[in-house]
Amino acid sequence: MIDKTARRLKIKKGVRGKIQGTASRPRLSVFRSNSDIYAQIIDDTAKDGNGTTLVSESSKSIKEKITKTEKSAKVGELIAKKAIAAGIETVVFDRNGYIYHGRVKELAEAARKAGLKF
């Protein structure tokens, strides 16, 4: 029997085999922990294929008392604003092996609403 983490990593490996962030269209990667959510915009072609983080944001910077889903939406808005300020308008969404539901979906929809194109 495969545990949850191993299953997610297996799915992540399959997803990452299909998508890659480039300089013109970087990858928006999401990491979700039990209490927080993190988003990075990464150019995978830079630095000898290891990738470079262009913009990042996390729910740790939000000090308001709101639900985790609302924090995810807020992180989506903030990452989109930072990306547009850095000259990034289109990205490839990397859900990182998580189901496109709940906090991951909220982050993606808020980023789209704030002007980021997937």
GROMACS .gro file of N, CA, C and O in nm:
model
  472
    1MET      N    1   0.083  -0.118   0.000
    1MET     CA    2   0.000   0.000   0.000
    1MET      C    3   0.088   0.125   0.000
    1MET      O    4   0.184   0.134   0.074
    2ILE      N    5   0.053   0.220  -0.083
    2ILE     CA    6   0.129   0.344  -0.096
    2ILE      C    7   0.067   0.451  -0.006
    2ILE      O    8  -0.055   0.469  -0.007
    3ASP      N    9   0.149   0.520   0.073
    3ASP     CA   10   0.096   0.626   0.158
    3ASP      C   11   0.070   0.752   0.075
    3ASP      O   12   0.106   0.761  -0.042
    4LYS      N   13   0.005   0.851   0.137
    4LYS     CA   14  -0.036   0.972   0.067
    4LYS      C   15   0.080   1.047   0.005
    4LYS      O   16   0.071   1.094  -0.109
    5THR      N   17   0.189   1.061   0.078
    5THR     CA   18   0.303   1.138   0.029
    5THR      C   19   0.367   1.070  -0.091
    5THR      O   20   0.398   1.137  -0.190
    6ALA      N   21   0.382   0.939  -0.085
    6ALA     CA   22   0.441   0.866  -0.198
    6ALA      C   23   0.351   0.875  -0.321
    6ALA      O   24   0.400   0.889  -0.433
    7ARG      N   25   0.222   0.869  -0.300
    7ARG     CA   26   0.127   0.881  -0.410
    7ARG      C   27   0.138   1.019  -0.475
    7ARG      O   28   0.141   1.031  -0.597
    8ARG      N   29   0.143   1.124  -0.392
    8ARG     CA   30   0.153   1.260  -0.445
    8ARG      C   31   0.283   1.279  -0.523
    8ARG      O   32   0.286   1.341  -0.628
    9LEU      N   33   0.393   1.224  -0.472
    9LEU     CA   34   0.521   1.237  -0.540
    9LEU      C   35   0.521   1.163  -0.673
    9LEU      O   36   0.583   1.208  -0.771
   10LYS      N   37   0.451   1.051  -0.680
   10LYS     CA   38   0.439   0.976  -0.805
   10LYS      C   39   0.360   1.058  -0.908
   10LYS      O   40   0.400   1.066  -1.025
   11ILE      N   41   0.251   1.118  -0.864
   11ILE     CA   42   0.172   1.204  -0.953
   11ILE      C   43   0.253   1.324  -0.995
   11ILE      O   44   0.253   1.364  -1.112
   12LYS      N   45   0.327   1.384  -0.900
   12LYS     CA   46   0.410   1.501  -0.928
   12LYS      C   47   0.513   1.470  -1.037
   12LYS      O   48   0.535   1.550  -1.127
   13LYS      N   49   0.574   1.353  -1.029
   13LYS     CA   50   0.674   1.312  -1.128
   13LYS      C   51   0.612   1.305  -1.268
   13LYS      O   52   0.673   1.349  -1.365
   14GLY      N   53   0.490   1.253  -1.276
   14GLY     CA   54   0.422   1.246  -1.405
   14GLY      C   55   0.386   1.383  -1.459
   14GLY      O   56   0.401   1.410  -1.579
   15VAL      N   57   0.339   1.470  -1.372
   15VAL     CA   58   0.301   1.606  -1.413
   15VAL      C   59   0.425   1.683  -1.459
   15VAL      O   60   0.423   1.749  -1.562
   16ARG      N   61   0.534   1.674  -1.382
   16ARG     CA   62   0.656   1.748  -1.415
   16ARG      C   63   0.722   1.697  -1.542
   16ARG      O   64   0.800   1.766  -1.604
   17GLY      N   65   0.692   1.573  -1.581
   17GLY     CA   66   0.744   1.522  -1.707
   17GLY      C   67   0.678   1.586  -1.827
   17GLY      O   68   0.734   1.587  -1.936
   18LYS      N   69   0.559   1.641  -1.806
   18LYS     CA   70   0.482   1.699  -1.916
   18LYS      C   71   0.494   1.850  -1.926
   18LYS      O   72   0.475   1.906  -2.034
   19ILE      N   73   0.523   1.917  -1.815
   19ILE     CA   74   0.530   2.064  -1.819
   19ILE      C   75   0.668   2.113  -1.779
   19ILE      O   76   0.740   2.046  -1.704
   20GLN      N   77   0.704   2.228  -1.833
   20GLN     CA   78   0.831   2.290  -1.799
   20GLN      C   79   0.816   2.441  -1.814
   20GLN      O   80   0.753   2.488  -1.908
   21GLY      N   81   0.874   2.514  -1.722
   21GLY     CA   82   0.869   2.659  -1.729
   21GLY      C   83   0.982   2.713  -1.813
   21GLY      O   84   1.096   2.667  -1.802
   22THR      N   85   0.952   2.806  -1.900
   22THR     CA   86   1.053   2.870  -1.983
   22THR      C   87   1.061   3.017  -1.946
   22THR      O   88   0.984   3.065  -1.864
   23ALA      N   89   1.153   3.087  -2.010
   23ALA     CA   90   1.167   3.230  -1.980
   23ALA      C   91   1.043   3.307  -2.024
   23ALA      O   92   1.000   3.401  -1.957
   24SER      N   93   0.982   3.268  -2.136
   24SER     CA   94   0.864   3.338  -2.185
   24SER      C   95   0.736   3.294  -2.113
   24SER      O   96   0.641   3.370  -2.103
   25ARG      N   97   0.736   3.170  -2.064
   25ARG     CA   98   0.619   3.118  -1.992
   25ARG      C   99   0.665   3.032  -1.874
   25ARG      O  100   0.673   2.910  -1.883
   26PRO      N  101   0.697   3.096  -1.761
   26PRO     CA  102   0.748   3.022  -1.644
   26PRO      C  103   0.639   2.937  -1.577
   26PRO      O  104   0.522   2.949  -1.607
   27ARG      N  105   0.681   2.856  -1.484
   27ARG     CA  106   0.594   2.760  -1.415
   27ARG      C  107   0.552   2.817  -1.279
   27ARG      O  108   0.634   2.864  -1.202
   28LEU      N  109   0.421   2.815  -1.253
   28LEU     CA  110   0.368   2.855  -1.123
   28LEU      C  111   0.349   2.729  -1.041
   28LEU      O  112   0.258   2.650  -1.065
   29SER      N  113   0.437   2.707  -0.945
   29SER     CA  114   0.436   2.587  -0.863
   29SER      C  115   0.373   2.615  -0.728
   29SER      O  116   0.400   2.718  -0.666
   30VAL      N  117   0.290   2.522  -0.682
   30VAL     CA  118   0.218   2.538  -0.556
   30VAL      C  119   0.262   2.429  -0.459
   30VAL      O  120   0.273   2.312  -0.497
   31PHE      N  121   0.291   2.468  -0.334
   31PHE     CA  122   0.316   2.370  -0.228
   31PHE      C  123   0.218   2.399  -0.116
   31PHE      O  124   0.203   2.513  -0.074
   32ARG      N  125   0.153   2.293  -0.069
   32ARG     CA  126   0.051   2.307   0.033
   32ARG      C  127   0.091   2.225   0.154
   32ARG      O  128   0.113   2.105   0.145
   33SER      N  129   0.106   2.291   0.268
   33SER     CA  130   0.132   2.219   0.393
   33SER      C  131   0.002   2.217   0.473
   33SER      O  132  -0.101   2.268   0.427
   34ASN      N  133   0.004   2.159   0.590
   34ASN     CA  134  -0.119   2.154   0.670
   34ASN      C  135  -0.167   2.292   0.710
   34ASN      O  136  -0.287   2.315   0.720
   35SER      N  137  -0.075   2.384   0.734
   35SER     CA  138  -0.117   2.515   0.784
   35SER      C  139  -0.098   2.629   0.684
   35SER      O  140  -0.164   2.732   0.698
   36ASP      N  141  -0.009   2.614   0.587
   36ASP     CA  142   0.022   2.724   0.495
   36ASP      C  143   0.021   2.677   0.351
   36ASP      O  144   0.016   2.558   0.322
   37ILE      N  145   0.030   2.775   0.260
   37ILE     CA  146   0.041   2.746   0.118
   37ILE      C  147   0.147   2.838   0.060
   37ILE      O  148   0.159   2.954   0.101
   38TYR      N  149   0.226   2.785  -0.032
   38TYR     CA  150   0.336   2.859  -0.091
   38TYR      C  151   0.323   2.855  -0.242
   38TYR      O  152   0.282   2.753  -0.298
   39ALA      N  153   0.361   2.962  -0.311
   39ALA     CA  154   0.357   2.967  -0.456
   39ALA      C  155   0.488   3.029  -0.506
   39ALA      O  156   0.537   3.126  -0.448
   40GLN      N  157   0.543   2.968  -0.611
   40GLN     CA  158   0.666   3.020  -0.673
   40GLN      C  159   0.647   3.023  -0.823
   40GLN      O  160   0.583   2.934  -0.880
   41ILE      N  161   0.703   3.122  -0.887
   41ILE     CA  162   0.709   3.126  -1.032
   41ILE      C  163   0.854   3.098  -1.069
   41ILE      O  164   0.944   3.171  -1.029
   42ILE      N  165   0.873   2.989  -1.146
   42ILE     CA  166   1.007   2.935  -1.170
   42ILE      C  167   1.036   2.927  -1.319
   42ILE      O  168   0.953   2.881  -1.397
   43ASP      N  169   1.158   2.970  -1.358
   43ASP     CA  170   1.208   2.951  -1.493
   43ASP      C  171   1.301   2.830  -1.489
   43ASP      O  172   1.409   2.836  -1.434
   44ASP      N  173   1.256   2.717  -1.546
   44ASP     CA  174   1.331   2.592  -1.539
   44ASP      C  175   1.452   2.589  -1.632
   44ASP      O  176   1.541   2.506  -1.614
   45THR      N  177   1.457   2.678  -1.731
   45THR     CA  178   1.567   2.674  -1.827
   45THR      C  179   1.690   2.747  -1.776
   45THR      O  180   1.799   2.727  -1.829
   46ALA      N  181   1.676   2.831  -1.676
   46ALA     CA  182   1.789   2.908  -1.625
   46ALA      C  183   1.879   2.823  -1.535
   46ALA      O  184   1.838   2.720  -1.483
   47LYS      N  185   2.003   2.865  -1.517
   47LYS     CA  186   2.101   2.803  -1.427
   47LYS      C  187   2.121   2.654  -1.455
   47LYS      O  188   2.099   2.570  -1.370
   48ASP      N  189   2.160   2.620  -1.574
   48ASP     CA  190   2.195   2.483  -1.611
   48ASP      C  191   2.083   2.383  -1.587
   48ASP      O  192   2.107   2.270  -1.546
   49GLY      N  193   1.959   2.423  -1.607
   49GLY     CA  194   1.848   2.331  -1.594
   49GLY      C  195   1.795   2.314  -1.453
   49GLY      O  196   1.699   2.242  -1.430
   50ASN      N  197   1.859   2.377  -1.353
   50ASN     CA  198   1.812   2.364  -1.215
   50ASN      C  199   1.696   2.457  -1.185
   50ASN      O  200   1.622   2.435  -1.093
   51GLY      N  201   1.683   2.562  -1.262
   51GLY     CA  202   1.572   2.654  -1.244
   51GLY      C  203   1.606   2.770  -1.152
   51GLY      O  204   1.692   2.761  -1.066
   52THR      N  205   1.534   2.879  -1.173
   52THR     CA  206   1.550   2.999  -1.093
   52THR      C  207   1.412   3.048  -1.049
   52THR      O  208   1.321   3.057  -1.132
   53THR      N  209   1.398   3.077  -0.923
   53THR     CA  210   1.273   3.133  -0.873
   53THR      C  211   1.270   3.281  -0.907
   53THR      O  212   1.356   3.357  -0.866
   54LEU      N  213   1.168   3.320  -0.982
   54LEU     CA  214   1.155   3.459  -1.023
   54LEU      C  215   1.073   3.539  -0.922
   54LEU      O  216   1.107   3.651  -0.888
   55VAL      N  217   0.964   3.479  -0.875
   55VAL     CA  218   0.874   3.545  -0.781
   55VAL      C  219   0.822   3.439  -0.685
   55VAL      O  220   0.797   3.326  -0.725
   56SER      N  221   0.807   3.475  -0.557
   56SER     CA  222   0.750   3.379  -0.461
   56SER      C  223   0.660   3.452  -0.362
   56SER      O  224   0.676   3.572  -0.339
   57GLU      N  225   0.568   3.376  -0.305
   57GLU     CA  226   0.476   3.431  -0.206
   57GLU      C  227   0.426   3.316  -0.119
   57GLU      O  228   0.419   3.202  -0.165
   58SER      N  229   0.395   3.346   0.007
   58SER     CA  230   0.341   3.242   0.095
   58SER      C  231   0.236   3.302   0.187
   58SER      O  232   0.226   3.423   0.203
   59SER      N  233   0.159   3.214   0.248
   59SER     CA  234   0.055   3.260   0.340
   59SER      C  235   0.113   3.300   0.475
   59SER      O  236   0.043   3.355   0.558
   60LYS      N  237   0.241   3.277   0.497
   60LYS     CA  238   0.305   3.319   0.622
   60LYS      C  239   0.311   3.472   0.634
   60LYS      O  240   0.317   3.525   0.744
   61SER      N  241   0.308   3.541   0.520
   61SER     CA  242   0.314   3.687   0.522
   61SER      C  243   0.179   3.749   0.556
   61SER      O  244   0.171   3.868   0.584
   62ILE      N  245   0.072   3.670   0.556
   62ILE     CA  246  -0.062   3.720   0.585
   62ILE      C  247  -0.087   3.705   0.735
   62ILE      O  248  -0.087   3.595   0.789
   63LYS      N  249  -0.109   3.815   0.802
   63LYS     CA  250  -0.126   3.813   0.947
   63LYS      C  251  -0.272   3.820   0.991
   63LYS      O  252  -0.301   3.817   1.109
   64GLU      N  253  -0.365   3.829   0.896
   64GLU     CA  254  -0.507   3.835   0.930
   64GLU      C  255  -0.557   3.701   0.981
   64GLU      O  256  -0.503   3.597   0.945
   65LYS      N  257  -0.660   3.701   1.061
   65LYS     CA  258  -0.724   3.579   1.109
   65LYS      C  259  -0.834   3.541   1.009
   65LYS      O  260  -0.949   3.582   1.022
   66ILE      N  261  -0.796   3.465   0.907
   66ILE     CA  262  -0.891   3.418   0.807
   66ILE      C  263  -0.868   3.268   0.784
   66ILE      O  264  -0.768   3.212   0.829
   67THR      N  265  -0.959   3.205   0.713
   67THR     CA  266  -0.948   3.061   0.690
   67THR      C  267  -0.834   3.031   0.594
   67THR      O  268  -0.786   3.118   0.522
   68LYS      N  269  -0.793   2.904   0.590
   68LYS     CA  270  -0.683   2.863   0.501
   68LYS      C  271  -0.721   2.882   0.355
   68LYS      O  272  -0.636   2.919   0.274
   69THR      N  273  -0.847   2.860   0.321
   69THR     CA  274  -0.893   2.880   0.183
   69THR      C  275  -0.886   3.027   0.144
   69THR      O  276  -0.844   3.060   0.033
   70GLU      N  277  -0.925   3.115   0.234
   70GLU     CA  278  -0.917   3.258   0.207
   70GLU      C  279  -0.771   3.303   0.196
   70GLU      O  280  -0.739   3.390   0.115
   71LYS      N  281  -0.683   3.245   0.278
   71LYS     CA  282  -0.541   3.276   0.267
   71LYS      C  283  -0.487   3.234   0.131
   71LYS      O  284  -0.406   3.304   0.072
   72SER      N  285  -0.533   3.120   0.080
   72SER     CA  286  -0.489   3.072  -0.050
   72SER      C  287  -0.528   3.169  -0.160
   72SER      O  288  -0.449   3.197  -0.250
   73ALA      N  289  -0.650   3.219  -0.151
   73ALA     CA  290  -0.696   3.317  -0.250
   73ALA      C  291  -0.612   3.444  -0.243
   73ALA      O  292  -0.574   3.501  -0.345
   74LYS      N  293  -0.580   3.485  -0.122
   74LYS     CA  294  -0.497   3.605  -0.102
   74LYS      C  295  -0.357   3.585  -0.160
   74LYS      O  296  -0.301   3.674  -0.224
   75VAL      N  297  -0.299   3.466  -0.140
   75VAL     CA  298  -0.167   3.434  -0.195
   75VAL      C  299  -0.173   3.436  -0.348
   75VAL      O  300  -0.081   3.484  -0.414
   76GLY      N  301  -0.282   3.385  -0.406
   76GLY     CA  302  -0.299   3.389  -0.551
   76GLY      C  303  -0.300   3.530  -0.605
   76GLY      O  304  -0.236   3.560  -0.707
   77GLU      N  305  -0.370   3.620  -0.538
   77GLU     CA  306  -0.372   3.760  -0.578
   77GLU      C  307  -0.234   3.823  -0.567
   77GLU      O  308  -0.188   3.894  -0.658
   78LEU      N  309  -0.166   3.798  -0.455
   78LEU     CA  310  -0.035   3.858  -0.432
   78LEU      C  311   0.069   3.809  -0.531
   78LEU      O  312   0.150   3.888  -0.582
   79ILE      N  313   0.069   3.679  -0.562
   79ILE     CA  314   0.166   3.625  -0.657
   79ILE      C  315   0.141   3.681  -0.796
   79ILE      O  316   0.234   3.710  -0.870
   80ALA      N  317   0.013   3.699  -0.831
   80ALA     CA  318  -0.020   3.756  -0.963
   80ALA      C  319   0.027   3.901  -0.972
   80ALA      O  320   0.084   3.942  -1.074
   81LYS      N  321   0.006   3.978  -0.867
   81LYS     CA  322   0.050   4.118  -0.868
   81LYS      C  323   0.202   4.129  -0.878
   81LYS      O  324   0.254   4.211  -0.953
   82LYS      N  325   0.273   4.044  -0.802
   82LYS     CA  326   0.419   4.045  -0.809
   82LYS      C  327   0.468   4.003  -0.947
   82LYS      O  328   0.565   4.058  -0.999
   83ALA      N  329   0.403   3.903  -1.006
   83ALA     CA  330   0.443   3.853  -1.137
   83ALA      C  331   0.422   3.958  -1.244
   83ALA      O  332   0.510   3.981  -1.328
   84ILE      N  333   0.309   4.025  -1.241
   84ILE     CA  334   0.281   4.129  -1.340
   84ILE      C  335   0.378   4.245  -1.324
   84ILE      O  336   0.426   4.302  -1.422
   85ALA      N  337   0.413   4.278  -1.200
   85ALA     CA  338   0.512   4.384  -1.176
   85ALA      C  339   0.650   4.344  -1.229
   85ALA      O  340   0.728   4.428  -1.271
   86ALA      N  341   0.679   4.211  -1.229
   86ALA     CA  342   0.807   4.162  -1.280
   86ALA      C  343   0.803   4.138  -1.431
   86ALA      O  344   0.902   4.094  -1.489
   87GLY      N  345   0.689   4.165  -1.495
   87GLY     CA  346   0.678   4.150  -1.640
   87GLY      C  347   0.635   4.012  -1.686
   87GLY      O  348   0.651   3.977  -1.803
   88ILE      N  349   0.579   3.933  -1.597
   88ILE     CA  350   0.532   3.798  -1.631
   88ILE      C  351   0.381   3.802  -1.640
   88ILE      O  352   0.314   3.837  -1.542
   89GLU      N  353   0.327   3.766  -1.757
   89GLU     CA  354   0.181   3.768  -1.774
   89GLU      C  355   0.122   3.630  -1.794
   89GLU      O  356   0.007   3.606  -1.757
   90THR      N  357   0.198   3.537  -1.855
   90THR     CA  358   0.148   3.402  -1.876
   90THR      C  359   0.237   3.301  -1.806
   90THR      O  360   0.359   3.315  -1.805
   91VAL      N  361   0.175   3.200  -1.747
   91VAL     CA  362   0.248   3.096  -1.674
   91VAL      C  363   0.188   2.959  -1.706
   91VAL      O  364   0.078   2.949  -1.760
   92VAL      N  365   0.262   2.856  -1.671
   92VAL     CA  366   0.214   2.718  -1.675
   92VAL      C  367   0.185   2.679  -1.530
   92VAL      O  368   0.271   2.697  -1.444
   93PHE      N  369   0.066   2.627  -1.503
   93PHE     CA  370   0.029   2.595  -1.365
   93PHE      C  371   0.076   2.455  -1.329
   93PHE      O  372   0.046   2.358  -1.398
   94ASP      N  373   0.151   2.444  -1.221
   94ASP     CA  374   0.200   2.316  -1.169
   94ASP      C  375   0.136   2.293  -1.033
   94ASP      O  376   0.173   2.356  -0.934
   95ARG      N  377   0.039   2.203  -1.028
   95ARG     CA  378  -0.032   2.177  -0.904
   95ARG      C  379   0.048   2.088  -0.810
   95ARG      O  380   0.007   2.060  -0.698
   96ASN      N  381   0.163   2.039  -0.856
   96ASN     CA  382   0.260   1.969  -0.772
   96ASN      C  383   0.208   1.837  -0.715
   96ASN      O  384   0.242   1.798  -0.604
   97GLY      N  385   0.121   1.769  -0.790
   97GLY     CA  386   0.069   1.641  -0.745
   97GLY      C  387  -0.055   1.650  -0.659
   97GLY      O  388  -0.113   1.549  -0.623
   98TYR      N  389  -0.098   1.771  -0.625
   98TYR     CA  390  -0.219   1.789  -0.545
   98TYR      C  391  -0.341   1.788  -0.637
   98TYR      O  392  -0.333   1.826  -0.753
   99ILE      N  393  -0.454   1.749  -0.583
   99ILE     CA  394  -0.579   1.751  -0.658
   99ILE      C  395  -0.618   1.897  -0.680
   99ILE      O  396  -0.604   1.981  -0.590
  100TYR      N  397  -0.668   1.929  -0.799
  100TYR     CA  398  -0.711   2.066  -0.830
  100TYR      C  399  -0.847   2.088  -0.763
  100TYR      O  400  -0.953   2.076  -0.823
  101HIS      N  401  -0.841   2.117  -0.632
  101HIS     CA  402  -0.961   2.130  -0.552
  101HIS      C  403  -0.925   2.206  -0.426
  101HIS      O  404  -0.810   2.203  -0.382
  102GLY      N  405  -1.018   2.275  -0.368
  102GLY     CA  406  -0.995   2.341  -0.240
  102GLY      C  407  -0.896   2.455  -0.248
  102GLY      O  408  -0.911   2.548  -0.327
  103ARG      N  409  -0.790   2.448  -0.166
  103ARG     CA  410  -0.695   2.558  -0.155
  103ARG      C  411  -0.615   2.579  -0.283
  103ARG      O  412  -0.586   2.693  -0.319
  104VAL      N  413  -0.580   2.470  -0.352
  104VAL     CA  414  -0.504   2.482  -0.477
  104VAL      C  415  -0.589   2.551  -0.583
  104VAL      O  416  -0.542   2.640  -0.654
  105LYS      N  417  -0.715   2.513  -0.591
  105LYS     CA  418  -0.807   2.574  -0.688
  105LYS      C  419  -0.830   2.721  -0.656
  105LYS      O  420  -0.832   2.805  -0.747
  106GLU      N  421  -0.847   2.755  -0.530
  106GLU     CA  422  -0.867   2.894  -0.489
  106GLU      C  423  -0.748   2.981  -0.529
  106GLU      O  424  -0.764   3.092  -0.577
  107LEU      N  425  -0.627   2.931  -0.505
  107LEU     CA  426  -0.507   3.004  -0.542
  107LEU      C  427  -0.503   3.030  -0.692
  107LEU      O  428  -0.478   3.142  -0.737
  108ALA      N  429  -0.531   2.927  -0.772
  108ALA     CA  430  -0.528   2.940  -0.918
  108ALA      C  431  -0.633   3.038  -0.968
  108ALA      O  432  -0.604   3.124  -1.052
  109GLU      N  433  -0.754   3.027  -0.917
  109GLU     CA  434  -0.861   3.115  -0.962
  109GLU      C  435  -0.836   3.261  -0.922
  109GLU      O  436  -0.866   3.353  -0.999
  110ALA      N  437  -0.781   3.282  -0.804
  110ALA     CA  438  -0.750   3.419  -0.760
  110ALA      C  439  -0.638   3.478  -0.845
  110ALA      O  440  -0.640   3.597  -0.878
  111ALA      N  441  -0.539   3.397  -0.882
  111ALA     CA  442  -0.430   3.445  -0.968
  111ALA      C  443  -0.485   3.481  -1.106
  111ALA      O  444  -0.444   3.582  -1.165
  112ARG      N  445  -0.576   3.400  -1.158
  112ARG     CA  446  -0.638   3.431  -1.288
  112ARG      C  447  -0.717   3.561  -1.281
  112ARG      O  448  -0.711   3.645  -1.369
  113LYS      N  449  -0.794   3.576  -1.173
  113LYS     CA  450  -0.876   3.695  -1.155
  113LYS      C  451  -0.791   3.821  -1.144
  113LYS      O  452  -0.830   3.929  -1.188
  114ALA      N  453  -0.673   3.807  -1.085
  114ALA     CA  454  -0.582   3.922  -1.068
  114ALA      C  455  -0.503   3.954  -1.195
  114ALA      O  456  -0.425   4.048  -1.196
  115GLY      N  457  -0.521   3.875  -1.302
  115GLY     CA  458  -0.462   3.912  -1.430
  115GLY      C  459  -0.358   3.817  -1.487
  115GLY      O  460  -0.306   3.839  -1.596
  116LEU      N  461  -0.329   3.709  -1.417
  116LEU     CA  462  -0.231   3.612  -1.466
  116LEU      C  463  -0.300   3.515  -1.562
  116LEU      O  464  -0.411   3.470  -1.535
  117LYS      N  465  -0.236   3.485  -1.674
  117LYS     CA  466  -0.295   3.395  -1.773
  117LYS      C  467  -0.229   3.258  -1.764
  117LYS      O  468  -0.108   3.248  -1.762
  118PHE      N  469  -0.311   3.152  -1.762
  118PHE     CA  470  -0.262   3.015  -1.755
  118PHE      C  471  -0.274   2.953  -1.892
  118PHE      O  472  -0.368   2.968  -1.963
   0.00000   0.00000   0.00000
